[in-house]
Structure formats: C-alpha cells, structure tokens
Amino acid sequence: MAISDAIIGWKTLPFGCHVMEPGNSAKFRTGDWRSQHPVTDREKCIKCGMCWIFCPDMAYSQTLEGYYEANMEYCKGCGICAHECPKDAITMVPEEG
Amino acid sequence: MAKRVGVEVSIAVADAVKLANADVIPAYPITPQTHIVEHLSDLVANGELDAEFVPVESEHAAMSCCCGSSAAGARTFTSSSSQGLSLMSEILYHPGPMRLPIVMVVANRALAAPISIWNDHQDIMVQRDIGWIQTFAENGQEAFDLTLHAFRVAEDRRVSLPMIVNIDGFTLSHVIEPIEILSQEEVDRFLPSFKPRVRLDVKKPVSMGPVGVPEVYTEAKMAHNEVLKASKKVVVQAWKEFADLFGREYHPVETYRVDDAEALLVTMGSISETAMTAVDAMRDKGEKVGLVRIRLWRPFPGPEFRKAVGKAQVLAVIDRCLPPGAVCGPVGEELRSLFYKVPGAPKIFSFVAGLGGRDVTVERFNEIVSKARAYAKKRPTENYEVIGVREQ
Amino acid sequence: MIPEFEKFKGFSAKNLPKDEPLAPGHRACQGCGEVLALRMVMKALGRDVIVCNATGCMEIISSPFPQTAWNVPWIHVAFENAAAVASGVESARKALMRKGRIPKKHVDILAVGGDGATGDIGLQWISGAFERGHDLLYVCLDNEAYMNTGVQRSGCTPYGAMTTTSPPGKKSFGQATWKKNVPAIMAAHGIPYVATASPAYYLDLMNKVKKAALVNGPAYVHIYSPCPTGWGSAGERSVEYSKLAVETRVFPLYEVIEGRYIMSRKITKPKPVLDYFKGQRRFRHLTDEQISSIQNKVDVEYEKIIKLSEMT
C-alpha cells in the first residue's frame, strides 16, 4: 500500500476522514529503507528472543523450530537485534546493489 | 404537556439539555455562561439528569474533553463565551471534519482588551470559520427551542456535525422570561436517542484524526464543507417538524414587515426585538422600512436571504463586531459578496453597533435607517460606520 | 497496597504476549527507541484499550491517512490535550455503561504523548485529568526534545545537551537548564501510581504499564525513549543507551505507589555518566568540567530518590 492510496475523491473519503481498517499500515513495506539486514547464525542462536522483543519494527517472529526470523518486508536494518544478541549470533550484512 | 413558566433563560437552556438527556457535560465557568453550567451541575448532583459533569480546568480542556466524549458515542454538551471561546479555538476546528456532533451554547460576549463581560458578537465572529452549524436566538423561548433543535440536527446521521446556539450574554442569558418548557414526552417525540455512525469501540477499532497528507487534505476539507452546506436541508426539516409538533416556526432567515419595504435593517440575535419595535414606529410614520434577521449563520442561507430581501433597494446591516482594519463588519462583508454583481441588488451599508454591552436603542435604529437612506442617494466616504460612538 | 495488583501475576520471559496491538509498517526512524517503548506499552495493554494520542512522532508515524498502525481504537486531536480527550472518553464510557447504552466492560484508557506534550505544553491538561481522578493511564515517551519538529529543546532536555534551539556556541554550552522532574510533578497530584521505565528493562516496563492500567484512578508512567535521529547516536545502540541511562543513575527506575517511593533497581556500582554520553552527538561538545558538574548533579538527584524510598 503506497501513499497513492490516499488519492481518492472527497465523495469517497471515509466518514470523518477516519481510518476504518485497523492495522493496515502492515501493507506498507518499510523494508526498502534498509541498507543492511540481519543474518542469524542458528549454530549460535539460543532462541532467547532478545532480537524479537527489542525490534522497533515488529519484524521478528518465531519459527516452528523456535528460532526468530526477521521479516524483510518490515526490517529497516537498524541493527538493534545484532547489537543486543547475547550470543553475537546475528550479523548485519550490507544490501547488495 | 408543555408548561409556560417565568424562568431565567440560562436555566431554560440547562433544562433543554436535561430534557435532551445529555450524557457528558465538560464545562468551565465564564461569565455570562455560568448560570447554564451551574444549573446543569445541580441537575446532575440531584440525580435529575444522569450525566457525567466534568469540571475541567480550562475551556481548551472542555472542548478537548467534548471531542473524546463525542467520539466515544456520548451525547455531549458544553457552553462557553468570549475569552473562553477564544481559548478553545484551536480545538473548535476539530469536531467538524471529524464529524463529532457536540452541541454548545455560546453566551455571546465582547473580547478583551479592554476586558469586558458584556454582550456583543466579537467572540463568535472570531470563530466564524470553525465549521460548525451556527444559529442565533432572539429571545428565551428561542434559546430553549434552538438548543433542542441543535441536538436533533447535529446528531442526524446525514449531518453528524457540531452545532452552536448563540444567545446574547446577559441580554438573554440573565433575563427572566415567560418560556414554554416542553415535557419529556414531547421532547422524546422530537429528539431520538443518539446513535453515532462511528465510535471508539474495542470491538470495531477505528483510527480517528490521522495525518492529512497533501494527497488528502483538500478532499477532507471539501468533504467537511459539502456536508456542512448540505446540513441546511436537515436544519430546515427539523424546524418544520418542530413547528408541526409544537407550533413555533423557525426559518434560516426571518423577516418582519418586509412587504413593500424600500429599506431593510439586517440583524442577528436579541437586538432584533428592539429592531422590530423601531420598525413598527417607522411604519407608523409611513416609512417603508422592514427587518431581516439572520437565524442560521452557518451554513449561510444565501438563497433564503436573497428571497427575504425581495425588491428592497437599501440594506442597513448591523454588525456587533468591529474587525480592526477590515473593509467592514463580517455580516456586512458576507452580504456584499452575496449580492456582488447580482442584477437589481440592493445597496448595502454596513454599521457597527452594540459593542461591549452598549445598548442599541430604537433611536439608534432610526438613525441607522435614515443614514442608510441618505447614503443610497450620496455614496458615503467610508465602507462602514460605527454607531453611537463619542468623538470627544 | 493496591488491591488491583493482587490479581496480576506479572509478565515474565515465558508469558510475553505475542500479539502486536501496534502493527508494523509504521514510519518511525531506524532504531527508534520511542516506538520500541510504545510497542512494549501496547503489548502490556493488549487490545482492550482506547488510545488517545498527542500530536508528535508517534502520532505522525502511526497514522498517515489512509493507513494506521493501530489495531485498537485510537484518537488524535491535538498536541497538548491527550489527557483531556482521554477524560472525555472515560466519562463517556462511564455514563453510557451506567445508562445501559453500551455493554458493561472495563476498557483501559491510555493517553500517550512525548516529553513536550507531557512536561511542557500539555502539563495543565494532565494535571486537570489527574486532579479529577479519571480512571486512565498517561504514558510519557521521553526522548528529551521536540524531535518531530526537528530536535528543539524541551523542559525535559538534559543539561548541556545540544538541540537546534539550545546550540552550543561562544556564549552557550547547550541546554542551560536541568531536566524538569516530570514524574515528581505527577506524583505530587497524589495519584495512586507513578513509575519510570526504560525499554532495556522490558519486563519491568511492561509490568509497570500493566499495573498503571490496573489501578483504579489515574496513573502515570514516564518512559525513557532514545532517539537516534535527535541525539546523533547509532540506531543499533538505542537499547544499549536505555540500559546505560539506568546504570549511570541518569534515569533511575522507581515506582511511587500511593505516595511511597520504591526503587525498582538500585544501582550500587554506577558507571560514570561519561560512559552514557559517549557516542551521543548531543553531548560531544561538553568539557570535562561540565561533565563532572553533571556527574555531581546526577549523584545528588539519585540520593534524593534513594532517601525518598527509605523514608516510606
């Protein structure tokens, strides 16, 4: 969902200019702000979830095996996860291109 | 059944709010609005009105609290005046576009400096463009009726806009008049309970008041303007129904002895009653003078006003507000632009009178009419004239 | 003791809510400590909450029409008045539940604003709401300046810090005043619950927010919120600074429950403030002398809070 979705006529504008669909910012991909992304070394990972709780962008979620994985559609590449990882299991890798 | 009683107008307004069964009343005291909110506090304290009276710490907080309350789905009322209305100004611009049907009675009062507690219309004219529906009452009965009417119109799902009823401070707010107080059963027939179109509810989350990015801001303002303009139909319908139920008629523009009139006075609010007395006296002397009163100020009833003026050639417009450095008073400006390049338009002369509690007497109306008639023959040097001001 | 606390067992590493009442896709800067704190606040509160947001970073980044990051009912009116808007929401629900027009159900009312919206422009509105005793919680996300408008100083900007309106120069060393003690002002209202928190101590933060919500009446939580953009710090270090601020005693963690000060974390072996200043551009210009004067003040203020906690 891009800002162009705001391009609607006054007659179709929602009542009161309210946003009726909760949490629809999730359609907006902040991942392309990124210049680096986290890569987790599962050998070192202890599944403590620090990366998940300290992520300002709600990018991390837990996999079935209990590891935490960052959703690249949201990860802005801030590097908090790598910095806070108690086992130094996360490395920030520059984006290519 | 309705009961005709001698009662202070402020008390009658508070009784109307009680009969409307308001849910939340955030209010901050300011002269001359105090009797309204004092009486409402009494009604809540005595259990006669089941509402939350929120004794906020400022008028700005009063209007902020109103926004939260209305957004949560409560019938919300407040009252203010003058400096207090100016203090809440920032927030007055929010409920319109956000479609929050708050009802407010403004006891009109002058603005400082010098500080004055007395009546004129400067407080509300500063808030002309807040995007609320605005009506003016001329007497106590109207103050009562228009307050009930305001709830009905504001909360109508086609409208869902905030609404102000203007009553002149002291001149109306503090006088005792014979007023017909409707019974609960009668009010219930006119005013359904409030069913908001959207409210803050955990079951159906909605975000109110998002950022208006440039791609949407113009459309948001347009949507608000269009719904405000369209509200006139509902305003009139509700008055029609009120008349059918209770026999008292109201119109966006009221006229008095306008048939065959050559010159018309134009007024708003309680000075209209003195103006009628003046018109009667002038008519007795054979002068073809009439009166047009603007009851609905926003949205401005342009076609109704033009119709009311008919073939009259001279309009003497009285503003109870002196905007320093402007071309003329706000009502004068409005009417001049309304008639601009309209074929057969009357000549419009603007007068400022009745500032800060100065009485506008029958003699003043005579003076205004004779000046306007003279100016129609010989163009005045100034765009407007302040009436009853001493030079030395 | 507050009876409402008895039914709350507290969050632990084992029972952290997975749900995100604040959705991703928000426009906060990389490494924003404020949105991280807000995320934790919302995790603690869950979805039975109505949020009244003051104008500021969190409002702007979460609600560019036609999008919202809010999965819960949310309203923004203006900068200074979130507490008054929340008073209105709370009063409306009270009246409507009593009159049988909405189902009887407790919903938390959260008013949230930055340090400017809380300690400066909005102080009166919060004071009014607290004095009237509305059942709501107010959360201040303190990033120590007006970040949304471009890093201007506020009453909560720390002494010596560089902002765009407290620039160091020939006749200035940066912010010339000490940080306003906003939690103490709030506690002075005699409200049942006041606390300070830091996102580095996320369990502590979430437990305090939940307690603030449970309290019957007004509650206040003041949360330290690093701002890489405004502080000139690395985004990856936001959580580290949240920790250092506590470990250096710059930002003590405590609760004030019914007037009693309780230290959440006693810092017996504090790190020097210099450790905390390093890497923050806003403190880069400070001389050793200025830093030592700040160190003294930090020690004195910390002792005051310790004394308060020992008194009660």
PDB file of C-alpha atoms in Angstrom, chain A residues 11 14 32-34 37 42 54 57-58 62 70 76 78-79 82 86 90-91 96:
ATOM      1  CA  LYS A  11     -17.065  11.960  -2.183  1.00  0.00           C
ATOM      2  CA  PRO A  14     -14.346   7.765   4.641  1.00  0.00           C
ATOM      3  CA  ASP A  32      13.143  -0.857   1.289  1.00  0.00           C
ATOM      4  CA  TRP A  33      14.550   1.754   3.698  1.00  0.00           C
ATOM      5  CA  ARG A  34      17.180  -0.779   4.585  1.00  0.00           C
ATOM      6  CA  HIS A  37      19.904  -6.799   7.001  1.00  0.00           C
ATOM      7  CA  ARG A  42      21.473 -20.786  14.073  1.00  0.00           C
ATOM      8  CA  PHE A  54      13.882  -5.329  21.045  1.00  0.00           C
ATOM      9  CA  ASP A  57       9.630  -2.611  13.691  1.00  0.00           C
ATOM     10  CA  MET A  58       7.837  -5.791  14.798  1.00  0.00           C
ATOM     11  CA  GLN A  62       9.223 -17.224  15.965  1.00  0.00           C
ATOM     12  CA  ALA A  70      13.093 -11.116  10.680  1.00  0.00           C
ATOM     13  CA  LYS A  76      14.597  -1.274   8.409  1.00  0.00           C
ATOM     14  CA  CYS A  78      18.663  -0.649  12.353  1.00  0.00           C
ATOM     15  CA  GLY A  79      20.868  -3.376  13.790  1.00  0.00           C
ATOM     16  CA  ALA A  82      22.560  -7.795  16.228  1.00  0.00           C
ATOM     17  CA  PRO A  86      23.754 -12.064  23.879  1.00  0.00           C
ATOM     18  CA  ILE A  90      23.300 -12.016  14.399  1.00  0.00           C
ATOM     19  CA  THR A  91      25.420 -10.296  11.755  1.00  0.00           C
ATOM     20  CA  GLU A  96      23.592  -5.648  -2.453  1.00  0.00           C
TER      21      GLU A  96
END
